[in-house]
Amino acid sequence: MDFKCSASDLASLANSTAPGSDNALLATFLCGRFDAISDKFADTAHAVDSTYLLFSAYLVFSMQLGFAMLCAGSVRAKNTMNIMLTNVLDAAAGGLSYYLFGFAFAFGSPSNGFVGRHFFGLKKVPSASVDYSFFLYQWAFAIAAAGITSGSIAERTQFVAYLIYSSFLTGFVYPITSHWFWSGDGWASPSRSDGNLLFGSGAIDFAGSGVVHMVGGIAGFWGALIEGPRIGRFDQAGRVVALRGHSASLVVLGSFLLWFGWYGFNPGSFLTILKTYDGASGGFYGQWSAVGRTAVTTTLAGSTAALTTLFSKRLLVGHWNVTDVCNGLLGGFAAITSGCSVVDPWAAIVCGFVSAWVLIGCNKLAELAKFDDPLEAAQLHGGCGAWGLIFTGLFARRRYVDEVYGGSGRRYGWFVGGDGRLLAAQVVEVLAIAGWVTATMGPLFYGLHRLELLRVSGDDEKEGMDLTRHGGLAYVYHDDGGGDRPNIIAPDGRRVEPTDRSPAPNADDRNGTPAV
């Protein structure tokens, strides 16, 4: 039916001379028009929500660029091309594995509480419950988990190992974890369709402090632990040797790109925006307001963590370090990701403050244990992600939990009047994720190690994988070889002799006087 109604139409019906038929015809006409209006509004709501989800997916996908820049700046120049290629691989290999298997394992309802069993290869998509935009959004999350792991094992891992672990993580390990806590069938999901919730609440992990960050961080922990530290990371006496990344500029650029993408990561996890709470239509408060609050809590947690890290590291080491501040910022984001939608802004400040100290403590433990993670990814995402889950169990507000997850009388944070059941569910999630990732990724990395597919040779590692494995270096840069004149190294690895044969600037002149 056409979406229009005119006064002349109503007038012709009102002046009908057929006895008893004018009112019926008028009612039919008006109801038909109202039905058409209602259908249009429903179509518009679907379009708005789908556009919102697609835009959020694009933001989350932009985080891959942030990961790439952060990783590139955090490694030495001789391994830049290698780490950039692995970030491209995470997205590409993860796209196919998540399409074929991962999405079905994660959201293939109806299913059991452990694993999904429908939608393999997106069969029967779209449907009334699943659309393509939802798949794209979840794929962007899956490859984010794989990107975390690639940072932990950077500068010493064979390329074939990246191919194997990335496909396995995005196609199997991560999807099953997300099924447990995000699917309507998951055994610990707060959205479980049958109402049989873990501890009467389910584990609240709104955007993935555990599902994404802990999974990626723990997987990276086992990879880095099994293949061992980089050559030169610890001296013969066991003291820590700083192997600094080659570009603080890229680290800062990557951090800001990740910050930007986190506004799709956290607020986008509502999946829809055009929704009222308690049927209160026409007011200023609805899911759109909760989306805004989530963006605010995300911002405050990251900002607080960055400032806490800045001043803490100044007191501990005596200088201001931009790389440490960027890692602290990301640690705050990783922690708030679980409870961003169900806590007050003031609580997000507490979350960020504690997450900075969690990261500092995990880094100290890593040094004592001779554990080498070039990007601190295992400590940042694993440690701060676990804190984020505990934080949610302590500070989740009752009103927000009821609004976001529906119903009333749900369990909420222990420190804001709850009875501790939500906290218990959060602890269960921490243990479940740690156990699952250890049981799957640990044997995978160990098997690759035994097959000599995990770590490159010592000579290749010293020379740099860009030159030995990828056909050339990423940059033309100067290498001080120890002589009077630095060598110029071209992208293909050739040493280019300088054309200027004049004495080097630091050489003595003819009279033996040091040059100025």
Short mmCIF file of C-alpha atoms in Angstrom, two decimals:
data_model
loop_
_atom_site.label_atom_id
_atom_site.label_comp_id
_atom_site.label_asym_id
_atom_site.label_seq_id
_atom_site.Cartn_x
_atom_site.Cartn_y
_atom_site.Cartn_z
CA MET A 1 0.00 0.00 0.00
CA ASP A 2 1.21 3.49 -0.84
CA PHE A 3 2.58 5.47 2.09
CA LYS A 4 0.22 8.46 1.68
CA CYS A 5 -3.10 9.79 2.82
CA SER A 6 -5.02 12.84 1.54
CA ALA A 7 -8.05 14.82 2.71
CA SER A 8 -9.85 14.19 -0.58
CA ASP A 9 -9.68 10.43 0.01
CA LEU A 10 -11.31 10.81 3.40
CA ALA A 11 -13.91 13.23 2.06
CA SER A 12 -15.03 10.85 -0.69
CA LEU A 13 -15.48 8.06 1.87
CA ALA A 14 -17.31 10.30 4.35
CA ASN A 15 -19.83 11.34 1.66
CA SER A 16 -20.57 7.77 0.64
CA THR A 17 -24.29 7.19 0.01
CA ALA A 18 -24.13 3.44 0.64
CA PRO A 19 -26.05 2.80 3.89
CA GLY A 20 -23.86 1.40 6.67
CA SER A 21 -20.76 1.13 4.53
CA ASP A 22 -19.11 4.51 4.98
CA ASN A 23 -17.69 3.88 8.46
CA ALA A 24 -16.39 0.44 7.54
CA LEU A 25 -14.69 1.76 4.42
CA LEU A 26 -13.21 4.66 6.37
CA ALA A 27 -11.85 2.35 9.08
CA THR A 28 -10.36 0.01 6.49
CA PHE A 29 -8.73 2.90 4.72
CA LEU A 30 -7.24 4.39 7.90
CA CYS A 31 -6.04 1.03 9.27
CA GLY A 32 -4.36 0.25 5.97
CA ARG A 33 -2.55 3.55 6.04
CA PHE A 34 -1.49 3.08 9.65
CA ASP A 35 -0.20 -0.41 8.83
CA ALA A 36 1.86 1.07 6.01
CA ILE A 37 3.24 3.73 8.36
CA SER A 38 4.10 1.10 10.96
CA ASP A 39 5.89 -1.05 8.37
CA LYS A 40 7.88 1.94 7.22
CA PHE A 41 8.93 2.74 10.77
CA ALA A 42 9.95 -0.90 11.30
CA ASP A 43 11.99 -0.85 8.09
CA THR A 44 13.60 2.41 9.15
CA ALA A 45 14.48 1.01 12.57
CA HIS A 46 16.15 -2.02 10.97
CA ALA A 47 18.06 0.24 8.58
CA VAL A 48 19.21 2.55 11.39
CA ASP A 49 20.34 -0.33 13.60
CA SER A 50 22.07 -2.10 10.72
CA THR A 51 23.86 1.09 9.69
CA TYR A 52 24.92 1.67 13.29
CA LEU A 53 26.31 -1.87 13.52
CA LEU A 54 28.11 -1.63 10.17
CA PHE A 55 29.68 1.68 11.14
CA SER A 56 30.80 0.15 14.45
CA ALA A 57 32.28 -2.78 12.53
CA TYR A 58 34.26 -0.37 10.38
CA LEU A 59 35.59 1.33 13.51
CA VAL A 60 36.63 -1.98 15.04
CA PHE A 61 38.29 -3.01 11.79
CA SER A 62 40.26 0.25 11.78
CA MET A 63 41.87 -1.05 14.96
CA GLN A 64 43.81 -3.46 12.75
CA LEU A 65 45.66 -0.45 11.37
CA GLY A 66 46.25 0.67 14.94
CA PHE A 67 47.63 -2.76 15.86
CA ALA A 68 49.87 -2.70 12.80
CA MET A 69 51.32 0.73 13.61
CA LEU A 70 51.73 -0.10 17.30
CA CYS A 71 53.46 -3.39 16.52
CA ALA A 72 55.69 -1.84 13.87
CA GLY A 73 56.86 0.91 16.19
CA SER A 74 57.47 -1.52 19.05
CA VAL A 75 59.84 -3.83 17.18
CA ARG A 76 63.29 -3.12 15.79
CA ALA A 77 63.57 -1.75 12.26
CA LYS A 78 64.94 -5.01 10.90
CA ASN A 79 61.64 -6.78 11.66
CA THR A 80 59.17 -4.13 10.51
CA MET A 81 58.07 -5.81 7.29
CA ASN A 82 57.56 -9.11 9.11
CA ILE A 83 55.25 -7.71 11.78
CA MET A 84 53.27 -5.67 9.26
CA LEU A 85 52.72 -8.75 7.12
CA THR A 86 51.48 -10.74 10.11
CA ASN A 87 48.87 -8.08 10.82
CA VAL A 88 47.60 -8.33 7.25
CA LEU A 89 47.58 -12.10 7.63
CA ASP A 90 45.49 -11.96 10.81
CA ALA A 91 42.72 -10.14 8.94
CA ALA A 92 42.88 -12.23 5.76
CA ALA A 93 43.26 -15.70 7.25
CA GLY A 94 40.84 -14.80 10.03
CA GLY A 95 38.26 -13.72 7.46
CA LEU A 96 38.16 -17.13 5.80
CA SER A 97 38.37 -19.23 8.96
CA TYR A 98 35.69 -17.20 10.73
CA TYR A 99 33.43 -17.38 7.66
CA LEU A 100 33.81 -21.15 7.28
CA PHE A 101 33.71 -22.24 10.93
CA GLY A 102 34.12 -19.53 13.54
CA PHE A 103 30.82 -17.70 13.20
CA ALA A 104 28.89 -20.98 13.33
CA PHE A 105 30.74 -22.14 16.45
CA ALA A 106 30.07 -18.79 18.11
CA PHE A 107 26.47 -17.92 17.18
CA GLY A 108 25.02 -20.94 15.40
CA SER A 109 21.76 -21.17 17.37
CA PRO A 110 19.88 -23.20 18.36
CA SER A 111 22.67 -25.19 19.93
CA ASN A 112 24.03 -26.45 23.22
CA GLY A 113 25.83 -24.41 25.86
CA PHE A 114 29.31 -25.30 24.62
CA VAL A 115 29.40 -24.71 20.86
CA GLY A 116 27.14 -23.48 18.05
CA ARG A 117 26.19 -25.73 15.14
CA HIS A 118 24.52 -23.62 12.44
CA PHE A 119 25.48 -20.98 9.85
CA PHE A 120 28.64 -22.71 8.59
CA GLY A 121 29.80 -20.70 5.59
CA LEU A 122 26.94 -18.27 6.41
CA LYS A 123 24.38 -20.80 5.21
CA LYS A 124 20.81 -19.52 5.80
CA VAL A 125 22.06 -16.00 6.46
CA PRO A 126 20.35 -13.53 6.53
CA SER A 127 17.56 -14.71 8.77
CA ALA A 128 15.17 -13.17 11.26
CA SER A 129 17.88 -13.32 13.96
CA VAL A 130 21.16 -12.92 12.04
CA ASP A 131 22.18 -10.52 9.29
CA TYR A 132 25.42 -9.94 7.39
CA SER A 133 26.23 -6.84 9.41
CA PHE A 134 26.32 -8.93 12.59
CA PHE A 135 28.78 -11.36 10.98
CA LEU A 136 31.07 -8.53 9.88
CA TYR A 137 31.07 -7.00 13.34
CA GLN A 138 31.92 -10.29 15.03
CA TRP A 139 34.66 -11.03 12.48
CA ALA A 140 36.31 -7.72 13.34
CA PHE A 141 36.39 -8.84 16.99
CA ALA A 142 37.85 -12.23 16.12
CA ILE A 143 40.80 -10.81 14.19
CA ALA A 144 41.44 -8.35 17.02
CA ALA A 145 42.11 -11.31 19.33
CA ALA A 146 44.55 -12.78 16.80
CA GLY A 147 46.30 -9.42 16.46
CA ILE A 148 46.96 -9.34 20.20
CA THR A 149 48.74 -12.68 20.04
CA SER A 150 50.96 -11.67 17.13
CA GLY A 151 52.51 -8.91 19.22
CA SER A 152 53.58 -11.30 21.98
CA ILE A 153 55.59 -13.55 19.66
CA ALA A 154 57.04 -10.83 17.44
CA GLU A 155 60.65 -10.72 16.16
CA ARG A 156 61.38 -14.46 16.42
CA THR A 157 58.49 -16.48 15.00
CA GLN A 158 58.34 -18.32 11.70
CA PHE A 159 55.78 -17.10 9.23
CA VAL A 160 54.13 -20.51 8.85
CA ALA A 161 53.43 -20.49 12.60
CA TYR A 162 51.45 -17.27 12.17
CA LEU A 163 49.34 -18.91 9.46
CA ILE A 164 48.54 -21.91 11.63
CA TYR A 165 47.85 -20.20 14.94
CA SER A 166 45.84 -17.32 13.41
CA SER A 167 43.47 -19.67 11.59
CA PHE A 168 43.09 -21.93 14.63
CA LEU A 169 42.46 -19.05 17.02
CA THR A 170 39.89 -17.23 14.89
CA GLY A 171 38.21 -20.39 13.60
CA PHE A 172 37.95 -22.42 16.81
CA VAL A 173 39.38 -21.15 20.11
CA TYR A 174 37.95 -17.63 20.12
CA PRO A 175 34.51 -18.55 18.67
CA ILE A 176 33.80 -21.15 21.33
CA THR A 177 34.75 -18.68 24.05
CA SER A 178 32.43 -16.06 22.58
CA HIS A 179 29.64 -18.67 22.38
CA TRP A 180 29.92 -19.31 26.12
CA PHE A 181 29.48 -15.68 27.13
CA TRP A 182 27.73 -13.90 24.23
CA SER A 183 25.40 -16.39 22.56
CA GLY A 184 21.84 -16.84 23.77
CA ASP A 185 22.68 -20.54 24.25
CA GLY A 186 26.01 -20.09 26.08
CA TRP A 187 26.31 -21.76 29.46
CA ALA A 188 27.54 -18.57 31.17
CA SER A 189 25.81 -15.95 29.03
CA PRO A 190 23.76 -13.23 30.79
CA SER A 191 21.46 -13.31 27.73
CA ARG A 192 20.72 -17.03 27.95
CA SER A 193 17.34 -17.58 26.32
CA ASP A 194 16.04 -20.21 28.75
CA GLY A 195 16.67 -17.97 31.79
CA ASN A 196 18.93 -20.52 33.48
CA LEU A 197 21.71 -18.07 34.34
CA LEU A 198 25.01 -18.86 36.03
CA PHE A 199 24.64 -17.78 39.69
CA GLY A 200 21.40 -16.09 38.68
CA SER A 201 23.27 -13.49 36.65
CA GLY A 202 25.55 -14.93 33.99
CA ALA A 203 29.00 -13.47 33.46
CA ILE A 204 28.88 -9.90 32.18
CA ASP A 205 31.57 -9.33 29.57
CA PHE A 206 29.87 -6.68 27.48
CA ALA A 207 32.52 -6.04 24.82
CA GLY A 208 35.17 -8.64 25.61
CA SER A 209 37.69 -7.98 28.39
CA GLY A 210 37.74 -11.74 28.70
CA VAL A 211 36.39 -13.02 25.39
CA VAL A 212 38.74 -10.90 23.26
CA HIS A 213 41.56 -9.53 25.42
CA MET A 214 42.16 -12.44 27.76
CA VAL A 215 41.93 -14.93 24.90
CA GLY A 216 44.49 -13.03 22.83
CA GLY A 217 46.72 -12.27 25.81
CA ILE A 218 46.84 -15.81 27.21
CA ALA A 219 47.43 -17.27 23.75
CA GLY A 220 50.31 -14.83 23.34
CA PHE A 221 51.63 -15.77 26.77
CA TRP A 222 51.96 -19.43 25.83
CA GLY A 223 53.48 -18.63 22.46
CA ALA A 224 56.11 -16.33 23.95
CA LEU A 225 56.83 -18.67 26.86
CA ILE A 226 57.33 -21.77 24.71
CA GLU A 227 59.61 -20.16 22.14
CA GLY A 228 61.60 -18.23 24.75
CA PRO A 229 62.95 -14.68 24.89
CA ARG A 230 64.59 -12.87 22.00
CA ILE A 231 68.35 -13.13 21.65
CA GLY A 232 69.92 -10.44 23.79
CA ARG A 233 66.84 -9.70 25.90
CA PHE A 234 68.61 -10.91 29.05
CA ASP A 235 72.37 -10.88 29.58
CA GLN A 236 74.45 -13.72 31.01
CA ALA A 237 73.78 -12.49 34.52
CA GLY A 238 70.04 -12.55 33.90
CA ARG A 239 69.68 -8.79 33.87
CA VAL A 240 67.12 -7.18 31.59
CA VAL A 241 68.45 -5.61 28.40
CA ALA A 242 66.14 -3.10 26.72
CA LEU A 243 65.46 -3.98 23.08
CA ARG A 244 63.60 -0.82 22.23
CA GLY A 245 61.24 -0.43 19.34
CA HIS A 246 62.48 1.70 16.49
CA SER A 247 59.69 4.32 16.30
CA ALA A 248 57.87 6.00 19.16
CA SER A 249 55.96 7.97 16.52
CA LEU A 250 54.37 4.80 15.16
CA VAL A 251 53.55 3.65 18.69
CA VAL A 252 51.67 6.90 19.38
CA LEU A 253 49.93 6.79 15.99
CA GLY A 254 48.83 3.20 16.61
CA SER A 255 47.59 4.05 20.10
CA PHE A 256 45.42 6.90 18.83
CA LEU A 257 44.01 4.70 16.06
CA LEU A 258 43.15 2.05 18.64
CA TRP A 259 41.55 4.70 20.86
CA PHE A 260 39.41 5.80 17.92
CA GLY A 261 38.45 2.22 17.08
CA TRP A 262 37.48 1.49 20.67
CA TYR A 263 34.42 3.70 20.18
CA GLY A 264 33.14 1.00 17.86
CA PHE A 265 34.44 -1.79 20.06
CA ASN A 266 32.60 -0.80 23.24
CA PRO A 267 29.56 1.34 22.32
CA GLY A 268 29.03 -0.73 19.17
CA SER A 269 28.53 -3.87 21.25
CA PHE A 270 24.98 -2.75 21.96
CA LEU A 271 24.38 -3.92 18.34
CA THR A 272 21.32 -1.64 18.11
CA ILE A 273 20.71 1.99 19.03
CA LEU A 274 17.03 2.65 18.29
CA LYS A 275 15.58 1.16 21.46
CA THR A 276 13.67 2.60 24.39
CA TYR A 277 13.92 1.46 28.00
CA ASP A 278 10.81 0.52 29.99
CA GLY A 279 8.63 1.47 27.01
CA ALA A 280 9.24 5.17 27.67
CA SER A 281 8.98 6.42 24.09
CA GLY A 282 9.38 10.09 23.26
CA GLY A 283 11.83 10.83 26.06
CA PHE A 284 15.47 11.82 26.00
CA TYR A 285 16.65 8.58 27.62
CA GLY A 286 17.02 5.29 25.79
CA GLN A 287 19.65 2.99 24.42
CA TRP A 288 21.18 5.91 22.56
CA SER A 289 21.97 7.46 25.94
CA ALA A 290 23.50 4.20 27.17
CA VAL A 291 25.68 4.19 24.05
CA GLY A 292 26.91 7.67 24.97
CA ARG A 293 27.56 6.67 28.57
CA THR A 294 29.58 3.69 27.36
CA ALA A 295 31.75 5.97 25.24
CA VAL A 296 32.30 8.19 28.26
CA THR A 297 33.31 5.35 30.60
CA THR A 298 35.68 4.05 27.92
CA THR A 299 37.31 7.47 27.61
CA LEU A 300 37.67 8.00 31.35
CA ALA A 301 39.19 4.59 32.03
CA GLY A 302 41.82 4.95 29.32
CA SER A 303 42.65 8.53 30.24
CA THR A 304 43.03 7.70 33.93
CA ALA A 305 45.23 4.70 33.18
CA ALA A 306 47.47 6.81 30.92
CA LEU A 307 47.98 9.52 33.55
CA THR A 308 48.50 6.99 36.33
CA THR A 309 51.15 5.23 34.27
CA LEU A 310 52.82 8.52 33.39
CA PHE A 311 53.40 9.62 36.99
CA SER A 312 53.99 6.11 38.36
CA LYS A 313 56.74 5.36 35.84
CA ARG A 314 58.24 8.80 36.50
CA LEU A 315 58.56 7.88 40.17
CA LEU A 316 59.81 4.36 39.44
CA VAL A 317 62.34 4.97 36.67
CA GLY A 318 62.96 8.70 36.81
CA HIS A 319 61.77 9.85 33.39
CA TRP A 320 58.65 10.38 31.28
CA ASN A 321 58.17 7.53 28.80
CA VAL A 322 55.64 7.88 25.98
CA THR A 323 55.65 4.15 25.14
CA ASP A 324 54.77 3.20 28.70
CA VAL A 325 51.99 5.79 28.73
CA CYS A 326 50.52 4.38 25.51
CA ASN A 327 50.56 0.87 26.96
CA GLY A 328 48.90 2.13 30.13
CA LEU A 329 46.22 3.83 28.04
CA LEU A 330 45.47 0.60 26.19
CA GLY A 331 45.46 -1.34 29.46
CA GLY A 332 42.71 0.94 30.77
CA PHE A 333 40.68 0.38 27.61
CA ALA A 334 41.12 -3.39 27.85
CA ALA A 335 39.93 -3.37 31.47
CA ILE A 336 36.82 -1.20 30.99
CA THR A 337 35.68 -3.24 27.99
CA SER A 338 33.82 -5.73 30.20
CA GLY A 339 31.76 -3.33 32.29
CA CYS A 340 31.69 -0.21 30.12
CA SER A 341 27.89 -0.33 29.68
CA VAL A 342 26.90 -1.11 33.27
CA VAL A 343 29.08 1.15 35.43
CA ASP A 344 28.99 4.83 36.31
CA PRO A 345 31.62 7.21 34.92
CA TRP A 346 33.21 7.65 38.35
CA ALA A 347 33.74 3.88 38.58
CA ALA A 348 35.54 3.91 35.22
CA ILE A 349 38.15 6.19 36.81
CA VAL A 350 38.73 3.55 39.50
CA CYS A 351 39.02 0.90 36.79
CA GLY A 352 41.66 2.86 34.89
CA PHE A 353 43.70 3.67 38.00
CA VAL A 354 43.91 0.05 39.10
CA SER A 355 44.56 -1.26 35.58
CA ALA A 356 47.71 0.88 35.34
CA TRP A 357 49.12 -0.77 38.45
CA VAL A 358 48.05 -4.21 37.25
CA LEU A 359 50.07 -3.65 34.08
CA ILE A 360 53.10 -2.36 35.99
CA GLY A 361 52.94 -5.35 38.32
CA CYS A 362 52.56 -7.87 35.48
CA ASN A 363 55.55 -6.33 33.68
CA LYS A 364 57.65 -6.63 36.81
CA LEU A 365 56.69 -10.29 37.19
CA ALA A 366 57.55 -10.88 33.53
CA GLU A 367 61.05 -9.49 34.08
CA LEU A 368 61.60 -11.65 37.16
CA ALA A 369 60.44 -14.73 35.26
CA LYS A 370 62.62 -13.89 32.20
CA PHE A 371 59.48 -13.69 30.06
CA ASP A 372 59.83 -11.67 26.88
CA ASP A 373 56.85 -10.04 25.18
CA PRO A 374 57.94 -7.20 22.86
CA LEU A 375 54.58 -5.41 23.10
CA GLU A 376 53.65 -6.38 26.68
CA ALA A 377 50.55 -7.86 25.05
CA ALA A 378 50.17 -10.83 27.39
CA GLN A 379 50.49 -8.60 30.45
CA LEU A 380 48.35 -5.80 29.04
CA HIS A 381 45.49 -7.75 27.52
CA GLY A 382 45.65 -10.81 29.76
CA GLY A 383 46.27 -9.08 33.08
CA CYS A 384 44.16 -5.97 32.54
CA GLY A 385 41.43 -8.02 30.84
CA ALA A 386 41.16 -10.25 33.93
CA TRP A 387 41.02 -7.18 36.18
CA GLY A 388 38.23 -5.76 34.00
CA LEU A 389 36.06 -8.83 34.62
CA ILE A 390 36.60 -8.61 38.38
CA PHE A 391 35.94 -4.87 38.29
CA THR A 392 32.55 -5.48 36.64
CA GLY A 393 31.60 -7.90 39.40
CA LEU A 394 32.37 -5.18 41.93
CA PHE A 395 30.91 -2.04 40.34
CA ALA A 396 28.11 -3.03 37.92
CA ARG A 397 25.08 -0.89 38.74
CA ARG A 398 21.70 -2.57 39.12
CA ARG A 399 19.72 -0.15 36.96
CA TYR A 400 22.15 -0.39 34.05
CA VAL A 401 22.31 -4.18 34.21
CA ASP A 402 18.51 -4.40 34.06
CA GLU A 403 18.36 -2.00 31.11
CA VAL A 404 21.15 -3.53 29.05
CA TYR A 405 20.32 -7.18 29.65
CA GLY A 406 16.57 -6.92 30.20
CA GLY A 407 14.31 -7.97 33.03
CA SER A 408 14.49 -6.94 36.65
CA GLY A 409 16.06 -8.25 39.81
CA ARG A 410 19.33 -9.14 38.10
CA ARG A 411 22.56 -9.51 40.07
CA TYR A 412 24.84 -6.51 40.23
CA GLY A 413 28.14 -5.28 41.67
CA TRP A 414 29.22 -6.26 45.15
CA PHE A 415 30.56 -2.78 46.02
CA VAL A 416 27.29 -1.09 45.00
CA GLY A 417 24.94 -3.25 47.04
CA GLY A 418 25.04 -6.63 45.31
CA ASP A 419 25.26 -10.00 47.01
CA GLY A 420 28.47 -11.23 45.36
CA ARG A 421 26.88 -13.62 42.87
CA LEU A 422 27.84 -11.53 39.86
CA LEU A 423 31.41 -11.39 41.18
CA ALA A 424 31.40 -15.18 41.46
CA ALA A 425 30.26 -15.48 37.85
CA GLN A 426 33.06 -13.11 36.78
CA VAL A 427 35.67 -15.22 38.59
CA VAL A 428 34.31 -18.31 36.85
CA GLU A 429 34.78 -16.57 33.49
CA VAL A 430 38.40 -15.70 34.29
CA LEU A 431 39.15 -19.30 35.21
CA ALA A 432 37.21 -20.77 32.28
CA ILE A 433 38.97 -18.62 29.70
CA ALA A 434 42.41 -19.19 31.20
CA GLY A 435 41.82 -22.95 31.25
CA TRP A 436 40.32 -23.15 27.75
CA VAL A 437 43.01 -21.11 26.01
CA THR A 438 45.76 -22.93 27.90
CA ALA A 439 44.31 -26.32 26.93
CA THR A 440 44.08 -25.40 23.24
CA MET A 441 46.78 -22.86 22.35
CA GLY A 442 49.44 -24.27 24.69
CA PRO A 443 49.58 -27.68 22.95
CA LEU A 444 49.41 -25.98 19.54
CA PHE A 445 52.47 -23.81 20.21
CA TYR A 446 54.29 -26.72 21.83
CA GLY A 447 53.57 -28.93 18.82
CA LEU A 448 54.87 -26.25 16.46
CA HIS A 449 57.97 -25.97 18.64
CA ARG A 450 58.61 -29.72 18.55
CA LEU A 451 58.19 -29.73 14.76
CA GLU A 452 60.65 -26.82 14.52
CA LEU A 453 57.99 -24.63 12.92
CA LEU A 454 57.75 -22.02 15.65
CA ARG A 455 61.01 -20.09 16.01
CA VAL A 456 63.44 -18.90 13.37
CA SER A 457 67.13 -19.78 13.55
CA GLY A 458 69.49 -17.71 15.65
CA ASP A 459 71.27 -16.34 12.59
CA ASP A 460 67.99 -15.27 11.00
CA GLU A 461 66.90 -13.60 14.20
CA LYS A 462 70.14 -11.66 14.56
CA GLU A 463 70.11 -10.55 10.93
CA GLY A 464 66.45 -9.62 11.06
CA MET A 465 63.54 -11.42 9.46
CA ASP A 466 62.87 -8.69 6.91
CA LEU A 467 66.16 -9.47 5.21
CA THR A 468 66.26 -13.24 5.71
CA ARG A 469 62.58 -14.12 5.29
CA HIS A 470 60.88 -11.32 3.37
CA GLY A 471 63.29 -10.31 0.63
CA GLY A 472 64.48 -6.99 2.00
CA LEU A 473 64.20 -4.36 4.67
CA ALA A 474 61.30 -2.00 5.18
CA TYR A 475 63.45 1.13 5.31
CA VAL A 476 66.53 2.73 3.84
CA TYR A 477 68.39 3.45 7.05
CA HIS A 478 71.89 4.03 8.41
CA ASP A 479 73.65 1.30 10.31
CA ASP A 480 76.70 2.19 12.38
CA GLY A 481 78.90 -0.76 11.59
CA GLY A 482 81.65 0.35 13.93
CA GLY A 483 83.86 2.06 11.33
CA ASP A 484 84.54 5.68 10.55
CA ARG A 485 81.60 5.92 8.17
CA PRO A 486 78.05 4.51 8.61
CA ASN A 487 76.73 2.11 6.02
CA ILE A 488 73.55 2.89 4.10
CA ILE A 489 71.30 -0.14 3.89
CA ALA A 490 68.76 -0.29 1.07
CA PRO A 491 65.32 -2.00 1.30
CA ASP A 492 66.67 -5.08 -0.52
CA GLY A 493 69.38 -5.51 2.10
CA ARG A 494 72.30 -4.25 -0.03
CA ARG A 495 74.87 -2.03 1.60
CA VAL A 496 75.23 1.13 -0.46
CA GLU A 497 78.65 2.81 -0.38
CA PRO A 498 78.55 6.60 0.09
CA THR A 499 79.61 8.59 -2.96
CA ASP A 500 81.14 11.36 -0.86
CA ARG A 501 84.72 10.38 -0.06
CA SER A 502 85.38 13.29 2.30
CA PRO A 503 86.38 12.48 5.87
CA ALA A 504 83.56 11.52 8.20
CA PRO A 505 82.35 14.34 10.50
CA ASN A 506 83.84 12.75 13.61
CA ALA A 507 87.26 12.11 12.07
CA ASP A 508 90.32 14.13 12.98
CA ASP A 509 91.55 16.76 10.51
CA ARG A 510 95.06 16.86 8.98
CA ASN A 511 96.56 18.53 12.03
CA GLY A 512 95.16 15.89 14.38
CA THR A 513 92.65 18.30 15.84
CA PRO A 514 89.25 16.69 16.52
CA ALA A 515 86.60 17.95 14.13
CA VAL A 516 83.82 20.04 15.62
#
